[in-house]
Amino acid sequence: MSAITPPDGHLAEDAENPELIKAKIISETARINWPQLQKFYAAGSVITVSSGHDLVEVAFAFSADDKAKVADWLAAGAVARTTEQQAQQWFDNNTELWAVVISPWVLVQDKPAQLN
């Protein structure tokens, strides 16, 4: 008797493919107004990514648990927990941010939408 591959059997292989993981991160990245993120900020889960960095690359490093890369960004101040002052400014301005969830974190970036 031969084993039958379940219809979603390919998903385990896909989980190891960095390009597919990045594509998934891109598909889950969206613009959202700060007030909708406040409950996550209150829980200490919001991480700010500087506008000079690629949000998807940072999210990928978080998802891959790349401690060295994340530590470098933290040390350089390119990635940090969102400060109270920043949260207040975003609240006051009802700022729309780029965001993606890499559980348990919500990574946000204040980068204007690009017009095509």
Short mmCIF file of N, CA, C and O in Angstrom, two decimals:
data_model
loop_
_atom_site.label_atom_id
_atom_site.label_comp_id
_atom_site.label_asym_id
_atom_site.label_seq_id
_atom_site.Cartn_x
_atom_site.Cartn_y
_atom_site.Cartn_z
N MET A 1 0.84 -1.17 0.00
CA MET A 1 0.00 0.00 0.00
C MET A 1 0.89 1.24 0.00
O MET A 1 1.83 1.33 0.78
N SER A 2 0.63 2.17 -0.89
CA SER A 2 1.45 3.38 -0.97
C SER A 2 0.81 4.53 -0.20
O SER A 2 -0.41 4.60 -0.06
N ALA A 3 1.68 5.40 0.30
CA ALA A 3 1.19 6.57 1.03
C ALA A 3 0.60 7.58 0.05
O ALA A 3 1.11 7.76 -1.05
N ILE A 4 -0.46 8.21 0.47
CA ILE A 4 -1.09 9.24 -0.36
C ILE A 4 -0.75 10.60 0.24
O ILE A 4 -0.94 10.82 1.43
N THR A 5 -0.22 11.48 -0.60
CA THR A 5 0.12 12.82 -0.14
C THR A 5 -1.16 13.63 0.01
O THR A 5 -1.97 13.70 -0.91
N PRO A 6 -1.35 14.23 1.19
CA PRO A 6 -2.56 15.04 1.37
C PRO A 6 -2.53 16.24 0.43
O PRO A 6 -1.46 16.68 0.00
N PRO A 7 -3.70 16.79 0.07
CA PRO A 7 -3.76 17.89 -0.87
C PRO A 7 -2.92 19.10 -0.46
O PRO A 7 -2.44 19.84 -1.30
N ASP A 8 -2.73 19.29 0.83
CA ASP A 8 -1.93 20.44 1.28
C ASP A 8 -0.52 20.02 1.70
O ASP A 8 0.18 20.75 2.36
N GLY A 9 -0.09 18.87 1.27
CA GLY A 9 1.23 18.36 1.64
C GLY A 9 2.36 19.25 1.19
O GLY A 9 3.42 19.30 1.81
N HIS A 10 2.17 19.97 0.10
CA HIS A 10 3.21 20.87 -0.41
C HIS A 10 3.45 22.06 0.51
O HIS A 10 4.48 22.70 0.44
N LEU A 11 2.52 22.37 1.40
CA LEU A 11 2.66 23.55 2.26
C LEU A 11 3.85 23.44 3.20
O LEU A 11 4.51 24.44 3.49
N ALA A 12 4.16 22.26 3.66
CA ALA A 12 5.30 22.09 4.55
C ALA A 12 6.59 22.45 3.82
O ALA A 12 7.48 23.08 4.38
N GLU A 13 6.69 22.06 2.56
CA GLU A 13 7.87 22.41 1.77
C GLU A 13 7.93 23.91 1.51
O GLU A 13 8.97 24.53 1.58
N ASP A 14 6.76 24.51 1.21
CA ASP A 14 6.69 25.94 0.93
C ASP A 14 7.13 26.78 2.13
O ASP A 14 7.67 27.86 1.97
N ALA A 15 6.89 26.27 3.33
CA ALA A 15 7.22 27.02 4.54
C ALA A 15 8.72 27.27 4.66
O ALA A 15 9.14 28.18 5.36
N GLU A 16 9.52 26.48 3.99
CA GLU A 16 10.97 26.64 4.05
C GLU A 16 11.52 27.52 2.93
O GLU A 16 12.71 27.82 2.91
N ASN A 17 10.70 27.94 2.01
CA ASN A 17 11.13 28.73 0.86
C ASN A 17 11.08 30.22 1.20
O ASN A 17 9.99 30.77 1.36
N PRO A 18 12.24 30.89 1.32
CA PRO A 18 12.26 32.31 1.71
C PRO A 18 11.44 33.21 0.79
O PRO A 18 10.79 34.13 1.25
N GLU A 19 11.46 32.93 -0.50
CA GLU A 19 10.70 33.79 -1.43
C GLU A 19 9.19 33.66 -1.20
O GLU A 19 8.47 34.65 -1.30
N LEU A 20 8.73 32.45 -0.88
CA LEU A 20 7.31 32.27 -0.60
C LEU A 20 6.93 32.92 0.72
O LEU A 20 5.85 33.49 0.85
N ILE A 21 7.83 32.83 1.68
CA ILE A 21 7.56 33.48 2.97
C ILE A 21 7.48 34.99 2.78
O ILE A 21 6.58 35.65 3.30
N LYS A 22 8.41 35.57 2.01
CA LYS A 22 8.38 37.01 1.74
C LYS A 22 7.12 37.40 0.99
O LYS A 22 6.51 38.43 1.28
N ALA A 23 6.70 36.58 0.04
CA ALA A 23 5.46 36.86 -0.70
C ALA A 23 4.26 36.86 0.25
O ALA A 23 3.36 37.70 0.13
N LYS A 24 4.25 35.94 1.19
CA LYS A 24 3.18 35.88 2.18
C LYS A 24 3.19 37.13 3.05
O LYS A 24 2.15 37.73 3.32
N ILE A 25 4.38 37.57 3.46
CA ILE A 25 4.50 38.79 4.27
C ILE A 25 3.99 39.99 3.48
O ILE A 25 3.23 40.81 4.01
N ILE A 26 4.38 40.08 2.22
CA ILE A 26 3.91 41.19 1.38
C ILE A 26 2.38 41.18 1.29
O ILE A 26 1.75 42.23 1.42
N SER A 27 1.81 40.00 1.11
CA SER A 27 0.35 39.92 0.97
C SER A 27 -0.37 40.29 2.27
O SER A 27 -1.54 40.66 2.24
N GLU A 28 0.32 40.20 3.40
CA GLU A 28 -0.28 40.51 4.70
C GLU A 28 0.08 41.90 5.20
O GLU A 28 -0.31 42.28 6.30
N THR A 29 0.81 42.67 4.39
CA THR A 29 1.20 44.02 4.77
C THR A 29 0.16 45.00 4.23
O THR A 29 -0.25 44.90 3.08
N ALA A 30 -0.25 45.93 5.08
CA ALA A 30 -1.29 46.87 4.67
C ALA A 30 -1.13 48.19 5.41
O ALA A 30 -0.42 48.28 6.42
N ARG A 31 -1.82 49.21 4.90
CA ARG A 31 -1.85 50.50 5.57
C ARG A 31 -3.01 50.48 6.56
O ARG A 31 -4.09 49.98 6.25
N ILE A 32 -2.76 51.04 7.75
CA ILE A 32 -3.77 51.05 8.81
C ILE A 32 -3.57 52.30 9.65
O ILE A 32 -2.45 52.75 9.86
N ASN A 33 -4.68 52.87 10.12
CA ASN A 33 -4.59 54.06 10.94
C ASN A 33 -4.20 53.69 12.36
O ASN A 33 -4.63 52.66 12.89
N TRP A 34 -3.39 54.55 12.97
CA TRP A 34 -2.86 54.29 14.31
C TRP A 34 -3.93 53.93 15.33
O TRP A 34 -3.71 52.99 16.12
N PRO A 35 -5.09 54.61 15.39
CA PRO A 35 -6.06 54.24 16.43
C PRO A 35 -6.44 52.76 16.41
O PRO A 35 -6.74 52.18 17.46
N GLN A 36 -6.39 52.13 15.25
CA GLN A 36 -6.71 50.70 15.17
C GLN A 36 -5.59 49.83 15.75
O GLN A 36 -5.80 48.64 16.00
N LEU A 37 -4.42 50.42 15.96
CA LEU A 37 -3.28 49.67 16.48
C LEU A 37 -3.04 49.91 17.97
O LEU A 37 -2.19 49.27 18.57
N GLN A 38 -3.80 50.82 18.56
CA GLN A 38 -3.53 51.21 19.94
C GLN A 38 -3.61 50.06 20.94
O GLN A 38 -2.82 50.00 21.86
N LYS A 39 -4.53 49.12 20.73
CA LYS A 39 -4.64 48.01 21.69
C LYS A 39 -3.37 47.15 21.65
O LYS A 39 -2.94 46.62 22.67
N PHE A 40 -2.75 47.05 20.47
CA PHE A 40 -1.51 46.28 20.37
C PHE A 40 -0.35 47.05 21.01
O PHE A 40 0.52 46.47 21.64
N TYR A 41 -0.38 48.38 20.85
CA TYR A 41 0.62 49.22 21.50
C TYR A 41 0.49 49.10 23.02
O TYR A 41 1.48 48.93 23.73
N ALA A 42 -0.74 49.15 23.52
CA ALA A 42 -0.98 49.03 24.96
C ALA A 42 -0.47 47.69 25.50
O ALA A 42 -0.04 47.60 26.65
N ALA A 43 -0.49 46.67 24.66
CA ALA A 43 -0.01 45.34 25.07
C ALA A 43 1.51 45.21 24.92
O ALA A 43 2.08 44.18 25.24
N GLY A 44 2.17 46.28 24.40
CA GLY A 44 3.63 46.25 24.24
C GLY A 44 4.09 45.47 23.02
O GLY A 44 5.24 45.04 22.96
N SER A 45 3.22 45.32 22.04
CA SER A 45 3.53 44.48 20.88
C SER A 45 3.93 45.23 19.62
O SER A 45 4.20 44.60 18.60
N VAL A 46 3.94 46.56 19.65
CA VAL A 46 4.21 47.32 18.42
C VAL A 46 5.69 47.69 18.33
O VAL A 46 6.26 48.27 19.26
N ILE A 47 6.27 47.35 17.20
CA ILE A 47 7.67 47.63 16.90
C ILE A 47 7.71 48.60 15.72
O ILE A 47 7.09 48.35 14.69
N THR A 48 8.45 49.69 15.88
CA THR A 48 8.59 50.67 14.81
C THR A 48 9.84 50.36 13.99
O THR A 48 10.91 50.13 14.54
N VAL A 49 9.67 50.36 12.68
CA VAL A 49 10.77 50.15 11.74
C VAL A 49 11.03 51.50 11.07
O VAL A 49 10.09 52.13 10.56
N SER A 50 12.27 51.96 11.09
CA SER A 50 12.58 53.26 10.50
C SER A 50 12.24 53.26 9.01
O SER A 50 12.28 52.22 8.35
N SER A 51 11.95 54.45 8.50
CA SER A 51 11.53 54.55 7.10
C SER A 51 12.65 54.22 6.12
O SER A 51 12.39 53.94 4.95
N GLY A 52 13.89 54.20 6.59
CA GLY A 52 15.01 53.86 5.72
C GLY A 52 15.23 52.37 5.52
O GLY A 52 16.12 51.96 4.79
N HIS A 53 14.42 51.56 6.17
CA HIS A 53 14.56 50.10 6.07
C HIS A 53 13.35 49.50 5.37
O HIS A 53 12.26 50.06 5.39
N ASP A 54 13.55 48.35 4.78
CA ASP A 54 12.50 47.63 4.07
C ASP A 54 11.67 46.85 5.10
O ASP A 54 12.18 45.93 5.75
N LEU A 55 10.41 47.24 5.26
CA LEU A 55 9.53 46.61 6.24
C LEU A 55 9.43 45.10 6.01
O LEU A 55 9.45 44.32 6.97
N VAL A 56 9.36 44.68 4.77
CA VAL A 56 9.25 43.25 4.46
C VAL A 56 10.51 42.51 4.87
O VAL A 56 10.44 41.41 5.44
N GLU A 57 11.68 43.09 4.61
CA GLU A 57 12.95 42.44 5.01
C GLU A 57 13.03 42.32 6.53
O GLU A 57 13.47 41.29 7.05
N VAL A 58 12.62 43.37 7.23
CA VAL A 58 12.64 43.32 8.70
C VAL A 58 11.65 42.26 9.19
O VAL A 58 11.98 41.44 10.06
N ALA A 59 10.46 42.24 8.61
CA ALA A 59 9.46 41.25 9.00
C ALA A 59 9.96 39.83 8.72
O ALA A 59 9.76 38.92 9.54
N PHE A 60 10.65 39.66 7.60
CA PHE A 60 11.20 38.34 7.27
C PHE A 60 12.24 37.92 8.32
O PHE A 60 12.24 36.78 8.78
N ALA A 61 13.10 38.85 8.72
CA ALA A 61 14.11 38.53 9.74
C ALA A 61 13.45 38.16 11.06
O ALA A 61 13.88 37.22 11.73
N PHE A 62 12.37 38.86 11.42
CA PHE A 62 11.63 38.52 12.63
C PHE A 62 11.02 37.13 12.49
O PHE A 62 11.09 36.32 13.42
N SER A 63 10.42 36.85 11.33
CA SER A 63 9.76 35.55 11.16
C SER A 63 10.76 34.40 11.15
O SER A 63 10.45 33.30 11.57
N ALA A 64 11.98 34.67 10.67
CA ALA A 64 13.03 33.65 10.61
C ALA A 64 13.81 33.58 11.93
O ALA A 64 14.74 32.78 12.05
N ASP A 65 13.44 34.43 12.89
CA ASP A 65 14.13 34.50 14.18
C ASP A 65 15.63 34.73 13.99
O ASP A 65 16.47 34.11 14.64
N ASP A 66 15.95 35.67 13.09
CA ASP A 66 17.34 36.03 12.80
C ASP A 66 17.83 37.00 13.88
O ASP A 66 17.81 38.22 13.70
N LYS A 67 18.24 36.43 15.00
CA LYS A 67 18.61 37.23 16.18
C LYS A 67 19.74 38.22 15.90
O LYS A 67 19.72 39.34 16.40
N ALA A 68 20.73 37.83 15.12
CA ALA A 68 21.87 38.69 14.85
C ALA A 68 21.45 39.94 14.08
O ALA A 68 21.82 41.06 14.43
N LYS A 69 20.66 39.74 13.04
CA LYS A 69 20.20 40.86 12.22
C LYS A 69 19.31 41.80 13.04
O LYS A 69 19.46 43.02 13.00
N VAL A 70 18.38 41.23 13.79
CA VAL A 70 17.47 42.03 14.60
C VAL A 70 18.25 42.79 15.67
O VAL A 70 18.01 43.98 15.91
N ALA A 71 19.23 42.14 16.28
CA ALA A 71 20.06 42.79 17.29
C ALA A 71 20.83 43.98 16.70
O ALA A 71 20.94 45.04 17.34
N ASP A 72 21.33 43.81 15.49
CA ASP A 72 22.04 44.91 14.82
C ASP A 72 21.10 46.10 14.60
O ASP A 72 21.47 47.25 14.82
N TRP A 73 19.89 45.82 14.12
CA TRP A 73 18.92 46.89 13.88
C TRP A 73 18.53 47.57 15.19
O TRP A 73 18.38 48.79 15.24
N LEU A 74 18.35 46.78 16.25
CA LEU A 74 18.01 47.36 17.56
C LEU A 74 19.14 48.26 18.04
O LEU A 74 18.89 49.38 18.51
N ALA A 75 20.36 47.79 17.93
CA ALA A 75 21.52 48.57 18.37
C ALA A 75 21.66 49.87 17.58
O ALA A 75 22.05 50.90 18.12
N ALA A 76 21.32 49.83 16.30
CA ALA A 76 21.43 51.01 15.44
C ALA A 76 20.22 51.94 15.56
O ALA A 76 20.23 53.04 15.02
N GLY A 77 19.18 51.49 16.26
CA GLY A 77 17.97 52.30 16.40
C GLY A 77 17.06 52.24 15.18
O GLY A 77 16.10 53.00 15.08
N ALA A 78 17.33 51.33 14.26
CA ALA A 78 16.51 51.20 13.05
C ALA A 78 15.20 50.47 13.35
O ALA A 78 14.21 50.63 12.62
N VAL A 79 15.19 49.69 14.41
CA VAL A 79 14.03 48.94 14.87
C VAL A 79 13.95 49.15 16.38
O VAL A 79 14.96 49.01 17.07
N ALA A 80 12.75 49.51 16.86
CA ALA A 80 12.61 49.76 18.30
C ALA A 80 11.14 49.65 18.69
O ALA A 80 10.25 49.78 17.85
N ARG A 81 10.92 49.41 19.97
CA ARG A 81 9.54 49.47 20.46
C ARG A 81 9.04 50.89 20.26
O ARG A 81 9.78 51.85 20.44
N THR A 82 7.80 51.00 19.88
CA THR A 82 7.21 52.31 19.64
C THR A 82 7.16 53.09 20.96
O THR A 82 6.72 52.56 21.97
N THR A 83 7.65 54.33 20.92
CA THR A 83 7.70 55.15 22.13
C THR A 83 6.34 55.79 22.41
O THR A 83 5.49 55.91 21.51
N GLU A 84 6.17 56.21 23.64
CA GLU A 84 4.93 56.89 24.03
C GLU A 84 4.76 58.18 23.23
O GLU A 84 3.65 58.50 22.79
N GLN A 85 5.85 58.90 23.02
CA GLN A 85 5.79 60.15 22.27
C GLN A 85 5.35 59.89 20.82
O GLN A 85 4.53 60.63 20.26
N GLN A 86 5.92 58.85 20.21
CA GLN A 86 5.55 58.51 18.83
C GLN A 86 4.10 58.10 18.76
O GLN A 86 3.37 58.52 17.85
N ALA A 87 3.67 57.27 19.69
CA ALA A 87 2.27 56.82 19.72
C ALA A 87 1.33 58.01 19.86
O ALA A 87 0.29 58.07 19.17
N GLN A 88 1.67 58.96 20.70
CA GLN A 88 0.82 60.14 20.90
C GLN A 88 0.75 60.99 19.62
O GLN A 88 -0.31 61.45 19.22
N GLN A 89 1.90 61.16 18.97
CA GLN A 89 1.93 61.93 17.72
C GLN A 89 1.07 61.26 16.66
O GLN A 89 0.29 61.91 15.95
N TRP A 90 1.20 59.94 16.52
CA TRP A 90 0.41 59.21 15.53
C TRP A 90 -1.08 59.29 15.86
O TRP A 90 -1.92 59.40 14.98
N PHE A 91 -1.40 59.25 17.15
CA PHE A 91 -2.80 59.37 17.58
C PHE A 91 -3.33 60.76 17.22
O PHE A 91 -4.41 60.89 16.63
N ASP A 92 -2.57 61.79 17.59
CA ASP A 92 -3.01 63.17 17.33
C ASP A 92 -3.22 63.44 15.85
O ASP A 92 -4.11 64.20 15.47
N ASN A 93 -2.41 62.83 15.01
CA ASN A 93 -2.49 63.05 13.56
C ASN A 93 -3.29 61.99 12.82
O ASN A 93 -3.38 62.04 11.60
N ASN A 94 -3.83 61.02 13.57
CA ASN A 94 -4.54 59.89 12.96
C ASN A 94 -3.72 59.32 11.80
O ASN A 94 -4.21 59.09 10.69
N THR A 95 -2.44 59.09 12.08
CA THR A 95 -1.48 58.67 11.07
C THR A 95 -1.80 57.29 10.51
O THR A 95 -2.15 56.37 11.25
N GLU A 96 -1.67 57.18 9.20
CA GLU A 96 -1.81 55.89 8.53
C GLU A 96 -0.41 55.30 8.34
O GLU A 96 0.48 55.97 7.81
N LEU A 97 -0.23 54.08 8.83
CA LEU A 97 1.07 53.42 8.82
C LEU A 97 1.02 52.14 8.00
O LEU A 97 -0.04 51.54 7.83
N TRP A 98 2.17 51.72 7.52
CA TRP A 98 2.30 50.38 6.98
C TRP A 98 2.45 49.44 8.16
O TRP A 98 3.16 49.76 9.13
N ALA A 99 1.79 48.30 8.13
CA ALA A 99 1.87 47.36 9.25
C ALA A 99 1.80 45.92 8.75
O ALA A 99 1.18 45.63 7.73
N VAL A 100 2.45 45.06 9.52
CA VAL A 100 2.38 43.63 9.27
C VAL A 100 2.54 42.91 10.61
O VAL A 100 3.31 43.35 11.46
N VAL A 101 1.81 41.84 10.78
CA VAL A 101 1.89 41.05 12.01
C VAL A 101 2.87 39.91 11.81
O VAL A 101 2.73 39.12 10.88
N ILE A 102 3.87 39.87 12.68
CA ILE A 102 4.77 38.72 12.80
C ILE A 102 4.65 38.34 14.27
O ILE A 102 5.35 38.89 15.12
N SER A 103 3.70 37.49 14.55
CA SER A 103 3.32 37.17 15.92
C SER A 103 4.54 36.84 16.79
O SER A 103 5.42 36.11 16.34
N PRO A 104 4.64 37.44 17.95
CA PRO A 104 3.64 38.23 18.66
C PRO A 104 3.73 39.74 18.38
O PRO A 104 3.11 40.54 19.07
N TRP A 105 4.48 40.12 17.38
CA TRP A 105 4.73 41.53 17.12
C TRP A 105 3.87 42.08 16.00
O TRP A 105 3.50 41.36 15.08
N VAL A 106 3.63 43.40 16.08
CA VAL A 106 3.05 44.14 14.98
C VAL A 106 4.14 45.14 14.57
O VAL A 106 4.51 46.02 15.36
N LEU A 107 4.68 44.97 13.38
CA LEU A 107 5.72 45.86 12.89
C LEU A 107 5.04 46.99 12.12
O LEU A 107 4.17 46.74 11.28
N VAL A 108 5.42 48.24 12.44
CA VAL A 108 4.82 49.39 11.77
C VAL A 108 5.91 50.28 11.20
O VAL A 108 7.04 50.31 11.68
N GLN A 109 5.53 51.00 10.16
CA GLN A 109 6.46 51.92 9.52
C GLN A 109 5.69 53.13 9.03
O GLN A 109 4.67 53.00 8.35
N ASP A 110 6.18 54.30 9.39
CA ASP A 110 5.57 55.56 8.96
C ASP A 110 6.26 55.98 7.67
O ASP A 110 7.31 56.61 7.69
N LYS A 111 5.67 55.56 6.58
CA LYS A 111 6.23 55.83 5.27
C LYS A 111 5.06 56.22 4.37
O LYS A 111 4.13 55.44 4.22
N PRO A 112 5.11 57.41 3.77
CA PRO A 112 4.00 57.83 2.93
C PRO A 112 3.71 56.84 1.81
O PRO A 112 4.63 56.22 1.28
N ALA A 113 2.44 56.70 1.48
CA ALA A 113 2.05 55.85 0.36
C ALA A 113 2.64 56.43 -0.92
O ALA A 113 2.65 57.64 -1.10
N GLN A 114 3.13 55.58 -1.78
CA GLN A 114 3.70 56.04 -3.03
C GLN A 114 2.60 56.12 -4.08
O GLN A 114 1.82 55.19 -4.25
N LEU A 115 2.56 57.25 -4.75
CA LEU A 115 1.59 57.44 -5.81
C LEU A 115 2.20 57.02 -7.13
O LEU A 115 3.32 57.38 -7.44
N ASN A 116 1.47 56.26 -7.89
CA ASN A 116 1.97 55.80 -9.19
C ASN A 116 1.38 56.63 -10.30
O ASN A 116 0.34 57.06 -10.33
#
